[in-house]
Short mmCIF file of C-alpha atoms in Angstrom, two decimals:
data_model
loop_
_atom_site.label_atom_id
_atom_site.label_comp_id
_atom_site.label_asym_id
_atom_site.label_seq_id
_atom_site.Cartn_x
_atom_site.Cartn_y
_atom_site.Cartn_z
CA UNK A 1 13.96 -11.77 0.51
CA UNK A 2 12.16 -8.48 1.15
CA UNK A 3 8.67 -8.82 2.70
CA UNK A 4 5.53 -6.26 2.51
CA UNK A 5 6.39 -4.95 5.56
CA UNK A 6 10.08 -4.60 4.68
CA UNK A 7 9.18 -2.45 1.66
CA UNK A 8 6.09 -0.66 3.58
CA UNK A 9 8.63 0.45 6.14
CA UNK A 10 11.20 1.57 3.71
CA UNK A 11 8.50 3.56 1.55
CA UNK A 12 7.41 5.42 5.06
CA UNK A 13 11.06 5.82 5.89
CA UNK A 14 12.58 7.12 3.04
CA UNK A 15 13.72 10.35 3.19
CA UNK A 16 12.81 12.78 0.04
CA UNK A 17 16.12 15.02 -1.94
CA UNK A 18 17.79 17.81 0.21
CA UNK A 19 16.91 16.80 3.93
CA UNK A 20 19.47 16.63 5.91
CA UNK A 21 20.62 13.65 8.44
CA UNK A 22 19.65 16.04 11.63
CA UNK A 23 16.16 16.85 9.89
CA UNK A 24 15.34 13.36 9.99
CA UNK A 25 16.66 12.63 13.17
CA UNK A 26 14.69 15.58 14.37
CA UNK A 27 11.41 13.86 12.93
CA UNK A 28 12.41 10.57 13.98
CA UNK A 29 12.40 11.56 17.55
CA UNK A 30 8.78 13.23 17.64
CA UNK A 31 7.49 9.78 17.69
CA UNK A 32 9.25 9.23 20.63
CA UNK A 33 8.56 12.62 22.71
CA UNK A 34 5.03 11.15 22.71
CA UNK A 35 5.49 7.34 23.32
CA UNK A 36 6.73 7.97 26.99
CA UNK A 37 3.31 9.45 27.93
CA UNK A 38 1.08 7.07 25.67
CA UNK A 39 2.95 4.11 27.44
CA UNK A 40 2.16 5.66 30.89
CA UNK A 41 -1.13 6.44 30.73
CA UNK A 42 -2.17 2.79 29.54
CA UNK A 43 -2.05 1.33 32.56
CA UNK A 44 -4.55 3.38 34.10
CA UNK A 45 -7.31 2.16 31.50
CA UNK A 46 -7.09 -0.87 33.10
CA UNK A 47 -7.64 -0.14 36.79
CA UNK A 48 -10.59 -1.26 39.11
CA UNK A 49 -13.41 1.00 38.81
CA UNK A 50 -12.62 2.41 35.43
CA UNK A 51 -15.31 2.11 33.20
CA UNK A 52 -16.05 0.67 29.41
CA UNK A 53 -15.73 4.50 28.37
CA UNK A 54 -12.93 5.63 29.67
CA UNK A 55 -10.77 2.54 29.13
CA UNK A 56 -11.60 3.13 25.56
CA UNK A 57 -11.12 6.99 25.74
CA UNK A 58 -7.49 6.30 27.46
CA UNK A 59 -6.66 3.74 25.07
CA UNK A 60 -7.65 5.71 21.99
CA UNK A 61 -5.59 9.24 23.08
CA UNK A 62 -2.86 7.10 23.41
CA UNK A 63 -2.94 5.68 20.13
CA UNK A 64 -4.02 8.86 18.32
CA UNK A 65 -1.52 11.19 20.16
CA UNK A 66 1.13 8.44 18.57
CA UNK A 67 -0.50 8.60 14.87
CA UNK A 68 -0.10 12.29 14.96
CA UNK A 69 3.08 12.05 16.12
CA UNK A 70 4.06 10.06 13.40
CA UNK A 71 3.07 12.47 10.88
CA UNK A 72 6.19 14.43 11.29
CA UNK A 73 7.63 11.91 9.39
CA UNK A 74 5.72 13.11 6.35
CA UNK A 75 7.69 16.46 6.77
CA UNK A 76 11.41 14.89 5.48
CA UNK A 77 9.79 11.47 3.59
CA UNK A 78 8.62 11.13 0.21
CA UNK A 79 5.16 10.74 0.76
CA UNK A 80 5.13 14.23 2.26
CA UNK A 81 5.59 15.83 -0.86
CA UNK A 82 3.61 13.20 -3.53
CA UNK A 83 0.83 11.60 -2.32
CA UNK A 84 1.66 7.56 -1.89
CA UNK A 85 0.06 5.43 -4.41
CA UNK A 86 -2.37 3.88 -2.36
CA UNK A 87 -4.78 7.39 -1.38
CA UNK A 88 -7.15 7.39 -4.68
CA UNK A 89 -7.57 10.23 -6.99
CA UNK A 90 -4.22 11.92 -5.82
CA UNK A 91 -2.00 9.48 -5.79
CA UNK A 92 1.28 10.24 -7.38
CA UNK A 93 0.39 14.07 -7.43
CA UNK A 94 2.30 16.66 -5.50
CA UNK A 95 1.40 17.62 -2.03
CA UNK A 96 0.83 21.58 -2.31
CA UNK A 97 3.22 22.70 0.05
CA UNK A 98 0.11 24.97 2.16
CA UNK A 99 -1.86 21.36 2.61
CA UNK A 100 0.79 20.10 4.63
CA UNK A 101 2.48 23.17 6.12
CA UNK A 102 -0.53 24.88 7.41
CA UNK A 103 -1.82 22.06 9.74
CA UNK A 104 1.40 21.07 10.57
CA UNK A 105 2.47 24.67 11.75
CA UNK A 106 -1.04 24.99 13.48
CA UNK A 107 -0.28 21.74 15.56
CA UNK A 108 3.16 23.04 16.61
CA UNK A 109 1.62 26.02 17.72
CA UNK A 110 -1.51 24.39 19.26
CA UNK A 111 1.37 21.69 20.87
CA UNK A 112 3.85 24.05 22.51
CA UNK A 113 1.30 26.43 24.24
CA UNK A 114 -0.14 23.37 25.50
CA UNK A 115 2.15 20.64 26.53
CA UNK A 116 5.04 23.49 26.02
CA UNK A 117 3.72 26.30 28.04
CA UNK A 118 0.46 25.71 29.70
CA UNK A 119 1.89 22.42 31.39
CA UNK A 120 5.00 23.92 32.20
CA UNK A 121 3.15 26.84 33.79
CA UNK A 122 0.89 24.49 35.50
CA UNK A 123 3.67 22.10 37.18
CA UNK A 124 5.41 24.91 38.92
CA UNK A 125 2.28 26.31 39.78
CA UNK A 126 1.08 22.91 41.14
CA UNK A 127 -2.19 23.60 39.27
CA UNK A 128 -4.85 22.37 36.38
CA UNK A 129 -4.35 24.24 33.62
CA UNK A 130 -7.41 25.77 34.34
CA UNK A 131 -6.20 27.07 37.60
CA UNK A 132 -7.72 25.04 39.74
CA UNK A 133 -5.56 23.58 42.69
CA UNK A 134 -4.08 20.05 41.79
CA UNK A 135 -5.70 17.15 44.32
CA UNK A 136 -3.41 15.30 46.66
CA UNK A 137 -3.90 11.83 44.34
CA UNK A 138 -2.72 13.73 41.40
CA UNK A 139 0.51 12.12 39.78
CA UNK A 140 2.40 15.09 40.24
CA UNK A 141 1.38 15.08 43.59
CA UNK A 142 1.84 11.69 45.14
CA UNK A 143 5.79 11.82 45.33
CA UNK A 144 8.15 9.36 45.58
CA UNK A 145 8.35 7.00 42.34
CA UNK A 146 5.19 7.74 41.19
CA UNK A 147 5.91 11.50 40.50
CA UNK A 148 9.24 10.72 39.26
CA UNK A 149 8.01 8.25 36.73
CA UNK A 150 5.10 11.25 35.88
CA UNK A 151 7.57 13.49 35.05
CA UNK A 152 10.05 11.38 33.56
CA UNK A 153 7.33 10.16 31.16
CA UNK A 154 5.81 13.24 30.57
CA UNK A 155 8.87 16.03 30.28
CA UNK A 156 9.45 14.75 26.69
CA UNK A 157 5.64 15.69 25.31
CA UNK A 158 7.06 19.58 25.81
CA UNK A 159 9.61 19.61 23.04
CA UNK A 160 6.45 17.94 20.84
CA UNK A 161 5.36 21.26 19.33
CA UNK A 162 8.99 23.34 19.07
CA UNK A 163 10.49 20.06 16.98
CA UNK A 164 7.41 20.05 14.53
CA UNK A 165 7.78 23.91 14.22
CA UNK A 166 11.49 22.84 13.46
CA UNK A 167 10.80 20.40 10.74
CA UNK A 168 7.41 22.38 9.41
CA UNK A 169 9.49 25.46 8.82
CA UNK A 170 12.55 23.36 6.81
CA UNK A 171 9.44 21.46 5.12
CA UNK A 172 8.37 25.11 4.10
CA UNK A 173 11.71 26.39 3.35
CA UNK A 174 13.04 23.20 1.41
CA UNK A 175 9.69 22.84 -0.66
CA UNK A 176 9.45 26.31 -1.37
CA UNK A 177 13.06 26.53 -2.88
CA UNK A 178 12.61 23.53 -5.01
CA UNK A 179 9.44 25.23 -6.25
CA UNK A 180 11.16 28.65 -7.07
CA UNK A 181 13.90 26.89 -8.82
CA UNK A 182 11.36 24.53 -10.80
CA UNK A 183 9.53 27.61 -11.90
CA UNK A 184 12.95 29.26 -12.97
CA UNK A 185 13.73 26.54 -15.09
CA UNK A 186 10.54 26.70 -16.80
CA UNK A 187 10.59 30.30 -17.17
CA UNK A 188 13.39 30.27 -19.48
CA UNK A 189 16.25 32.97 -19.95
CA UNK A 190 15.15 36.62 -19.37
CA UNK A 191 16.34 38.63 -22.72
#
């Protein structure tokens, strides 16, 4: 027997006409360029000396860097393209291709000159990304496991941004193609 969750997980999951098996797989793994770091950082919210605040700051970016994350998803499911039934007013209308393509291309870009570039930049530096010099206590700095585990955990955020430019710009091509051709068939014969 099929349970709520079951079905929930199959409605998220369930990829919409013309994506391939390496788009989804593609999608499927942006989830997972960001869990390394989200899973990393945690334990630092609970150290000694770190306050109400910032427990609740560190806790939260980890959990919202994962939502977002997720939303690539939306770019090869079903619900990317018609609203699920559940968001009132729209549900079961279609997602115009702009509303999803234009934040989603924003956050690649936003994503790879960040974690892609700017981080990149900064680690061989040995910098902020400011500029500023990195302090000896810094992750990066430490050495030994601790830097390892750093890098380990946080060398898969830089493909975050080029695999959501990836799946935005086959979002945009495949939605745009099934639009042309819907408005073809419409159009009739030309005489």
């Amino acid at each position: 027997m099929q349970t709520r969750l079951d079905t929930a997980w199959q409605a998220i999951h369930e990829p919409t006409a013309g994506v391939s098996r390496r788009t989804q797989l593609v999608a499927y793994a942006v989830p997972l360029t960001v869990l390394p770091s989200s899973i990393w950082r945690l334990p630092a919210a609970f150290d000694d000396g770190v306050g109400l605040g910032e427990r609740a700051y560190i806790v939260a970016l980890s959990v919202v860097s994962e939502l977002l994350a997720l939303t690539a998803i939306g770019l090869v499911a079903r619900w990317g393209e018609v609203f699920p039934r559940w968001v009132p007013i729209l549900r079961g209308r279609r997602v115009p291709i702009k509303a999803a393509v234009v934040p989603a291309a924003a956050g690649a870009t936003i994503l790879t000159l960040f974690f892609t570039v700017l981080h990149v930049v900064s680690a061989i530096r040995a910098t902020k990304i400011g500029g500023d010099a990195l302090p000896d206590s810094a992750p990066s700095q430490v050495g030994g496991w601790e830097t390892a585990s750093f890098y380990v955990c946080y060398l898969p955020l830089t493909l975050w941004g080029p695999l959501l430019a990836v799946l935005t710009a086959a979002y945009w091509k495949r939605r745009r193609t099934v639009t042309a051709d819907r408005s073809e068939a419409t159009a009739g014969p030309i005489m």
